Amino acid sequence: MKYTNPSQINEKEIIDLVKNNVIESTHLDYKQEITYSSDAEKKELLADVCAFANCGGGLIVYGINEERDADNKTNGVPDTILGLSLNIDELILKLDSSIRQSIEPQIMGLKIIPLITEGKNIICIFIPRSFNSPHMVTFKGTDRFWNRSNSGKYPMNLQEIKNTILNGDDLIKKIRNFREIRVGKILNSQAPMPLMNNPLLVSHFVPIELFSGSTSFDFSSIDYSMKANFIPFDALHTGGSLRINFDGFCNYVEYTSPNEICSYSQVFRNLSIEGVNAIMFGDIRNQKMFSGLGCAKLLIQYLEKIKRNFKKLEVKGPGMLFVSILGAKGYKMVNDNNLDFFNKGVIDQMDLLFPEIFIEDLENFESNKILQPAMDLLWNSSGKEKSPIFDIQGNPI
């Protein structure tokens, strides 16, 4: 039994596990109670979570009694739902804080799910397949990697650690390579549509599980109205022209003629999305200018629309976002409220390929907060210390 997203975990599912005597496996573990008082107990729980993250994900269910053999040892078969006699809300806060602080790197997409099952409190920890493994328990100086087999968790040896690193790196390299190839095609006039001859703001949004092929998706299920929801990467237009192509489909907006496209969204068959905007940069009073605030707002608006579309299509799991600015060397950043024509700060490189941004949960990310590091780098490129457009909570000013 292996779960791919937390929405599968509900009261009926837990009852069915017990009713059907679903035995523990590499991806499923039952615990009668949570013991989390002493340091040794905390290390044990963290090791369980870490092991699941390193073996492809799984589910730990607390509050389930197991059958016992003739020697009074548990045999991995669920017997009854006992429930937990603890302050559930307080426990969840402690578990969430401890797991985030004591396992490195952080496990993206992990969920602690409280359920009332047959009138009893249980807690499930959903650990997704990790794309930044291997993970290590770091609690109070511990530096141990854990893995899991059908018989339980065990410490990883050096070769397993190496193999996990190489496998994880391979997927990340493929995603980075996808971004590089796509940017190369855009720079060499091989975009899906002919673009205006302007600097470009480019976004690449990748749902990791669909990209890796670990989760299937029926691309033919996206009807015309849903395709139209993937609007062009454009603040001025809420719709565009739709064209089916070899890679998937493209929504685009023409500027003045079919040979001048000012923005588009290319949706690939694995639901990776390429957004390109060619009108964010321009000449104002014969000077090359662009609005940093406008770039930030456009990206936030675009990502929020993608998030809503993914929710409708039930696309879950972690993702990666890449932001690029192409051909903008020498452009000045202006303040929308007061055009600062005498600002000497200009973008100092021709092409800015910002570092990837990991998105823990495609359904629940906050666009403004995940974009702030990239926007700080954008301001750095024009000689500024950091972006002034976000408040202390990460909201655009």
Coordinates of C-alpha atoms in Angstrom, one line a residue:
M1 CA 0.0 0.0 0.0
K2 CA 1.5 3.3 -1.1
Y3 CA -0.2 6.7 -1.0
T4 CA 0.7 9.5 -3.4
N5 CA -1.1 12.4 -1.9
P6 CA -2.6 13.3 1.5
S7 CA -6.2 13.6 0.2
Q8 CA -6.3 9.8 0.1
I9 CA -6.0 9.7 3.9
N10 CA -9.4 9.8 5.6
E11 CA -11.6 7.9 8.1
K12 CA -12.9 5.4 5.6
E13 CA -9.4 4.6 4.4
I14 CA -8.1 3.9 7.9
I15 CA -11.2 1.7 8.7
D16 CA -10.6 -0.2 5.5
L17 CA -6.9 -0.8 6.4
V18 CA -8.0 -2.4 9.7
K19 CA -11.0 -4.2 8.3
N20 CA -9.0 -5.8 5.4
N21 CA -6.0 -6.6 7.6
V22 CA -3.6 -4.7 5.4
I23 CA -0.2 -5.6 6.7
E24 CA 2.7 -3.2 7.3
S25 CA 5.1 -2.7 4.4
T26 CA 7.9 -0.6 3.2
H27 CA 5.4 2.3 2.8
L28 CA 3.0 1.7 5.7
D29 CA 3.5 1.5 9.4
Y30 CA 1.2 1.2 12.4
K31 CA 1.9 2.6 15.9
Q32 CA -0.2 2.0 18.9
E33 CA 0.8 5.3 20.5
I34 CA 3.0 8.3 20.2
T35 CA 5.8 8.3 22.7
Y36 CA 7.5 11.7 22.4
S37 CA 8.7 12.8 25.8
S38 CA 12.4 11.8 26.1
D39 CA 15.2 12.5 23.6
A40 CA 15.4 8.8 22.8
E41 CA 11.7 8.7 21.9
K42 CA 12.0 11.8 19.7
K43 CA 15.0 10.4 17.9
E44 CA 13.0 7.2 17.3
L45 CA 10.1 9.0 15.8
L46 CA 12.3 11.2 13.6
A47 CA 14.2 8.2 12.4
D48 CA 10.8 6.6 11.3
V49 CA 9.9 9.7 9.3
C50 CA 13.4 10.0 7.8
A51 CA 13.4 6.4 6.8
F52 CA 10.1 6.8 4.9
A53 CA 11.4 9.9 3.1
N54 CA 14.5 8.0 2.0
C55 CA 12.6 4.9 0.7
G56 CA 10.0 6.6 -1.5
G57 CA 7.4 7.9 0.9
G58 CA 4.7 6.3 3.0
L59 CA 2.2 6.6 5.9
I60 CA 2.6 6.2 9.6
V61 CA -0.7 5.7 11.5
Y62 CA -0.7 6.3 15.2
G63 CA -3.5 4.9 17.4
I64 CA -3.7 1.4 15.8
N65 CA -3.2 -1.8 17.8
E66 CA -1.5 -4.7 16.0
E67 CA -2.1 -8.4 16.3
R68 CA 0.5 -10.4 18.2
D69 CA 2.1 -13.8 17.6
A70 CA 2.7 -16.6 20.0
D71 CA 5.7 -14.8 21.4
N72 CA 3.6 -11.7 22.1
K73 CA 5.4 -9.8 19.3
T74 CA 3.5 -7.5 16.9
N75 CA 3.2 -9.0 13.4
G76 CA 2.3 -5.9 11.4
V77 CA -1.4 -6.8 11.0
P78 CA -3.8 -4.1 12.3
D79 CA -6.2 -5.4 14.9
T80 CA -8.2 -2.5 16.4
I81 CA -8.4 1.3 16.4
L82 CA -7.4 2.3 19.9
G83 CA -7.0 6.0 19.4
L84 CA -4.8 8.4 21.2
S85 CA -5.5 10.0 24.6
L86 CA -3.4 13.1 24.1
N87 CA -3.9 16.8 23.3
I88 CA -3.9 16.3 19.5
D89 CA -3.5 20.0 18.5
E90 CA -0.6 20.5 20.9
L91 CA 1.1 17.3 19.8
I92 CA 0.8 18.2 16.1
L93 CA 2.5 21.6 16.7
K94 CA 5.3 19.8 18.5
L95 CA 5.7 17.2 15.8
D96 CA 5.6 19.6 12.9
S97 CA 8.2 21.9 14.5
S98 CA 10.5 19.0 15.5
I99 CA 10.4 17.3 12.0
R100 CA 11.1 20.6 10.2
Q101 CA 14.0 21.5 12.5
S102 CA 15.5 18.1 13.0
I103 CA 15.5 16.4 9.6
E104 CA 17.7 17.8 6.8
P105 CA 17.1 18.7 4.1
Q106 CA 13.4 19.5 4.8
I107 CA 10.9 17.0 3.6
M108 CA 8.7 18.9 1.1
G109 CA 5.0 18.0 1.2
L110 CA 5.0 16.2 4.5
K111 CA 1.6 16.4 6.2
I112 CA 0.4 15.6 9.8
I113 CA -3.2 14.6 9.5
P114 CA -5.5 14.3 12.6
L115 CA -8.5 12.1 12.1
I116 CA -11.5 11.0 14.2
T117 CA -12.0 7.4 13.3
E118 CA -14.8 5.4 15.0
G119 CA -15.0 8.2 17.5
K120 CA -11.3 8.0 18.4
N121 CA -8.4 10.4 17.8
I122 CA -5.6 9.1 15.5
I123 CA -2.8 10.9 13.8
C124 CA -1.3 10.0 10.4
I125 CA 2.0 11.3 9.2
F126 CA 2.0 11.4 5.3
I127 CA 5.5 11.4 3.9
P128 CA 5.6 12.0 0.2
R129 CA 8.2 10.6 -2.2
S130 CA 11.1 13.0 -1.8
F131 CA 13.0 14.6 -4.6
N132 CA 15.8 16.1 -2.4
S133 CA 16.9 13.0 -0.5
P134 CA 18.8 11.6 1.3
H135 CA 17.4 13.0 4.5
M136 CA 19.3 12.9 7.8
V137 CA 18.2 13.1 11.4
T138 CA 20.1 16.0 13.0
F139 CA 18.3 16.1 16.4
K140 CA 20.9 17.0 19.2
G141 CA 23.9 16.2 17.2
T142 CA 22.6 13.0 15.5
D143 CA 23.8 12.6 12.0
R144 CA 22.3 9.4 10.9
F145 CA 20.6 8.5 7.6
W146 CA 17.8 6.0 7.7
N147 CA 16.1 3.8 5.2
R148 CA 13.2 1.3 5.3
S149 CA 12.4 -2.3 4.2
N150 CA 9.4 -4.5 4.9
S151 CA 10.9 -5.5 8.2
G152 CA 11.3 -1.9 9.4
K153 CA 13.8 0.9 9.4
Y154 CA 17.6 0.5 9.4
P155 CA 20.6 2.9 9.1
M156 CA 21.8 3.4 5.6
N157 CA 25.3 2.4 4.6
L158 CA 27.6 4.5 2.5
Q159 CA 26.8 3.0 -0.8
E160 CA 23.0 3.5 -0.2
I161 CA 23.7 7.1 0.6
K162 CA 25.7 7.6 -2.6
N163 CA 23.0 5.9 -4.7
T164 CA 20.3 8.0 -3.2
I165 CA 22.2 11.2 -3.8
L166 CA 22.9 10.2 -7.4
N167 CA 19.3 9.3 -8.1
G168 CA 17.9 12.5 -6.6
D169 CA 20.5 14.6 -8.5
D170 CA 19.6 12.9 -11.8
L171 CA 16.0 14.1 -11.6
I172 CA 16.9 17.6 -10.5
K173 CA 19.5 17.8 -13.3
K174 CA 16.8 16.7 -15.9
I175 CA 14.5 19.5 -14.7
R176 CA 17.3 22.1 -14.7
N177 CA 18.2 20.8 -18.2
F178 CA 14.6 21.3 -19.4
R179 CA 14.7 24.9 -18.3
E180 CA 18.1 25.5 -20.0
I181 CA 16.9 23.8 -23.2
R182 CA 13.7 25.9 -23.3
V183 CA 15.6 29.2 -22.6
G184 CA 18.0 28.2 -25.4
K185 CA 15.2 27.7 -27.8
I186 CA 13.6 31.1 -26.9
L187 CA 17.0 32.9 -27.4
N188 CA 17.4 31.2 -30.8
S189 CA 13.9 32.1 -32.1
Q190 CA 12.5 28.6 -31.6
A191 CA 9.7 29.6 -29.2
P192 CA 6.2 28.2 -30.0
M193 CA 5.2 31.5 -31.4
P194 CA 7.2 34.4 -33.1
L195 CA 7.9 37.0 -30.4
M196 CA 8.4 40.7 -30.4
N197 CA 12.0 41.8 -30.5
N198 CA 12.1 42.9 -26.9
P199 CA 13.7 41.7 -23.6
L200 CA 11.7 38.9 -22.2
L201 CA 10.4 37.9 -18.7
V202 CA 10.2 34.1 -18.7
S203 CA 8.7 31.6 -16.2
H204 CA 9.0 27.8 -16.1
F205 CA 6.7 26.0 -13.7
V206 CA 7.3 22.2 -13.3
P207 CA 5.2 19.8 -11.3
I208 CA 7.9 17.4 -10.2
E209 CA 5.9 14.1 -10.0
L210 CA 4.4 14.5 -13.4
F211 CA 7.8 15.5 -14.9
S212 CA 9.4 12.4 -13.4
G213 CA 6.6 10.1 -14.6
S214 CA 5.9 8.8 -11.1
T215 CA 2.3 10.1 -11.4
S216 CA 0.3 9.6 -14.6
F217 CA -2.0 12.3 -16.0
D218 CA -4.5 12.0 -18.8
F219 CA -3.7 15.1 -20.9
S220 CA -6.7 14.4 -23.2
S221 CA -8.9 15.2 -20.2
I222 CA -8.2 18.9 -20.5
D223 CA -11.1 20.2 -22.5
Y224 CA -11.2 23.5 -24.4
S225 CA -12.5 25.6 -21.5
M226 CA -9.8 24.3 -19.2
K227 CA -7.2 24.9 -21.8
A228 CA -8.4 28.5 -22.1
N229 CA -7.9 28.9 -18.3
F230 CA -4.1 28.7 -18.8
I231 CA -4.0 32.3 -19.8
P232 CA -1.1 34.0 -21.5
F233 CA 1.7 35.4 -19.3
D234 CA 0.2 38.9 -19.6
A235 CA -1.3 41.4 -17.1
L236 CA -3.3 43.2 -19.8
H237 CA -5.2 40.3 -21.2
T238 CA -7.4 37.7 -19.5
G239 CA -7.5 35.5 -22.6
G240 CA -5.8 34.8 -25.9
S241 CA -5.8 32.7 -28.9
L242 CA -5.4 28.9 -28.5
R243 CA -3.3 26.7 -30.6
I244 CA -2.7 23.0 -30.3
N245 CA 0.9 22.0 -31.0
F246 CA 3.3 19.0 -30.8
D247 CA 4.3 19.7 -27.2
G248 CA 0.7 20.4 -25.9
F249 CA -1.0 23.7 -26.4
C250 CA -0.2 27.4 -26.4
N251 CA -2.3 30.4 -25.4
Y252 CA -0.9 33.6 -26.9
V253 CA -1.7 37.3 -27.5
E254 CA -0.7 39.1 -30.7
Y255 CA 0.7 42.6 -30.4
T256 CA 0.1 44.2 -33.8
S257 CA 0.4 41.3 -36.2
P258 CA 0.7 37.5 -36.2
N259 CA 4.4 38.0 -36.5
E260 CA 4.6 39.8 -33.2
I261 CA 3.4 37.9 -30.2
C262 CA 3.6 39.8 -26.9
S263 CA 2.9 37.0 -24.5
Y264 CA 2.1 33.3 -24.4
S265 CA 1.7 30.3 -22.1
Q266 CA 2.9 26.9 -23.5
V267 CA 1.5 24.0 -21.5
F268 CA 3.4 20.8 -22.0
R269 CA 1.9 17.3 -21.8
N270 CA 3.4 16.7 -18.4
L271 CA 1.8 20.0 -17.3
S272 CA 5.1 21.9 -17.1
I273 CA 4.3 25.5 -18.1
E274 CA 6.4 28.0 -20.0
G275 CA 5.2 31.6 -19.7
V276 CA 6.9 34.4 -21.8
N277 CA 6.1 38.1 -21.7
A278 CA 7.7 40.5 -24.2
I279 CA 6.1 43.8 -23.2
M280 CA 7.3 44.2 -19.7
F281 CA 10.4 46.1 -20.9
G282 CA 10.2 49.2 -23.1
D283 CA 11.3 52.7 -23.9
I284 CA 10.0 55.7 -21.9
R285 CA 11.0 59.1 -23.0
N286 CA 13.7 57.5 -25.2
Q287 CA 15.2 55.6 -22.2
K288 CA 15.2 51.8 -21.6
M289 CA 13.0 51.3 -18.6
F290 CA 11.0 48.6 -16.8
S291 CA 9.0 48.2 -13.6
G292 CA 10.3 45.9 -11.0
L293 CA 7.0 46.1 -9.2
G294 CA 5.2 45.3 -12.4
C295 CA 7.4 42.2 -12.9
A296 CA 6.6 41.0 -9.3
K297 CA 2.9 41.6 -9.6
L298 CA 2.7 39.8 -13.0
L299 CA 4.5 36.8 -11.6
I300 CA 2.3 36.6 -8.5
Q301 CA -0.9 36.9 -10.6
Y302 CA 0.3 34.2 -13.1
L303 CA 1.3 31.8 -10.4
E304 CA -2.0 32.2 -8.5
K305 CA -3.8 31.3 -11.8
I306 CA -1.6 28.2 -12.3
K307 CA -2.3 27.2 -8.7
R308 CA -6.1 27.4 -9.2
N309 CA -5.9 25.5 -12.5
F310 CA -3.8 22.7 -10.8
K311 CA -6.4 22.4 -8.0
K312 CA -9.1 21.9 -10.6
L313 CA -7.0 19.2 -12.3
E314 CA -6.0 17.7 -8.9
V315 CA -2.3 18.1 -9.6
K316 CA -0.5 17.7 -6.3
G317 CA 2.9 17.2 -4.8
P318 CA 6.0 19.4 -5.0
G319 CA 7.1 21.6 -7.8
M320 CA 9.9 23.8 -9.1
L321 CA 9.8 27.4 -10.5
F322 CA 12.4 29.1 -12.7
V323 CA 12.3 32.8 -13.5
S324 CA 14.5 34.3 -16.2
I325 CA 15.0 37.7 -17.8
L326 CA 16.5 37.6 -21.2
G327 CA 18.2 40.4 -23.2
A328 CA 17.7 43.2 -20.6
K329 CA 21.2 44.5 -20.0
G330 CA 21.3 48.2 -19.7
Y331 CA 17.6 48.6 -18.7
K332 CA 16.8 50.8 -15.8
M333 CA 14.3 49.8 -13.1
V334 CA 11.8 52.5 -12.3
N335 CA 9.4 53.1 -9.4
D336 CA 5.8 52.9 -10.6
N337 CA 4.8 55.9 -8.4
N338 CA 7.7 58.1 -9.3
L339 CA 9.6 57.5 -12.5
D340 CA 13.2 57.7 -11.4
F341 CA 14.9 58.7 -14.7
F342 CA 18.1 59.8 -12.9
N343 CA 18.7 56.4 -11.2
K344 CA 22.0 55.2 -12.5
G345 CA 21.3 51.6 -11.5
V346 CA 20.8 49.4 -14.6
I347 CA 20.7 45.6 -15.1
D348 CA 24.3 44.6 -15.5
Q349 CA 23.9 41.3 -17.4
M350 CA 22.3 40.4 -20.7
D351 CA 20.5 37.3 -19.4
L352 CA 19.4 36.7 -15.8
L353 CA 18.7 33.0 -15.0
F354 CA 17.5 33.1 -11.3
P355 CA 18.1 30.0 -9.2
E356 CA 15.3 27.4 -9.0
I357 CA 12.6 27.8 -6.4
F358 CA 11.3 24.7 -4.7
I359 CA 7.5 24.6 -4.0
E360 CA 6.6 22.3 -1.2
D361 CA 2.9 21.8 -2.1
L362 CA 1.4 22.9 -5.5
E363 CA -2.0 23.4 -3.9
N364 CA -1.0 25.6 -1.0
F365 CA 2.1 27.7 -1.9
E366 CA 2.1 31.5 -1.3
S367 CA 3.2 33.1 -4.6
N368 CA 4.5 36.3 -3.1
K369 CA 6.7 34.6 -0.5
I370 CA 8.3 32.1 -2.8
L371 CA 9.1 34.9 -5.3
Q372 CA 10.8 37.2 -2.8
P373 CA 14.4 35.7 -3.1
A374 CA 14.2 36.0 -6.9
M375 CA 12.9 39.6 -6.7
D376 CA 15.8 40.5 -4.3
L377 CA 18.2 39.2 -6.9
L378 CA 16.5 41.3 -9.6
W379 CA 17.1 44.4 -7.5
N380 CA 20.7 43.3 -6.9
S381 CA 21.2 43.1 -10.6
S382 CA 20.5 46.8 -10.9
G383 CA 22.7 47.7 -7.9
K384 CA 20.2 47.7 -5.1
E385 CA 20.5 45.9 -1.8
K386 CA 17.2 44.1 -1.9
S387 CA 13.7 44.4 -3.3
P388 CA 11.7 47.2 -1.5
I389 CA 8.4 45.9 -2.7
F390 CA 7.6 43.3 0.0
D391 CA 6.7 44.0 3.6
I392 CA 8.1 41.9 6.5
Q393 CA 5.4 39.2 5.9
G394 CA 6.5 38.9 2.3
N395 CA 3.4 40.7 0.9
P396 CA 3.8 43.1 -2.1
I397 CA 3.6 46.7 -1.0

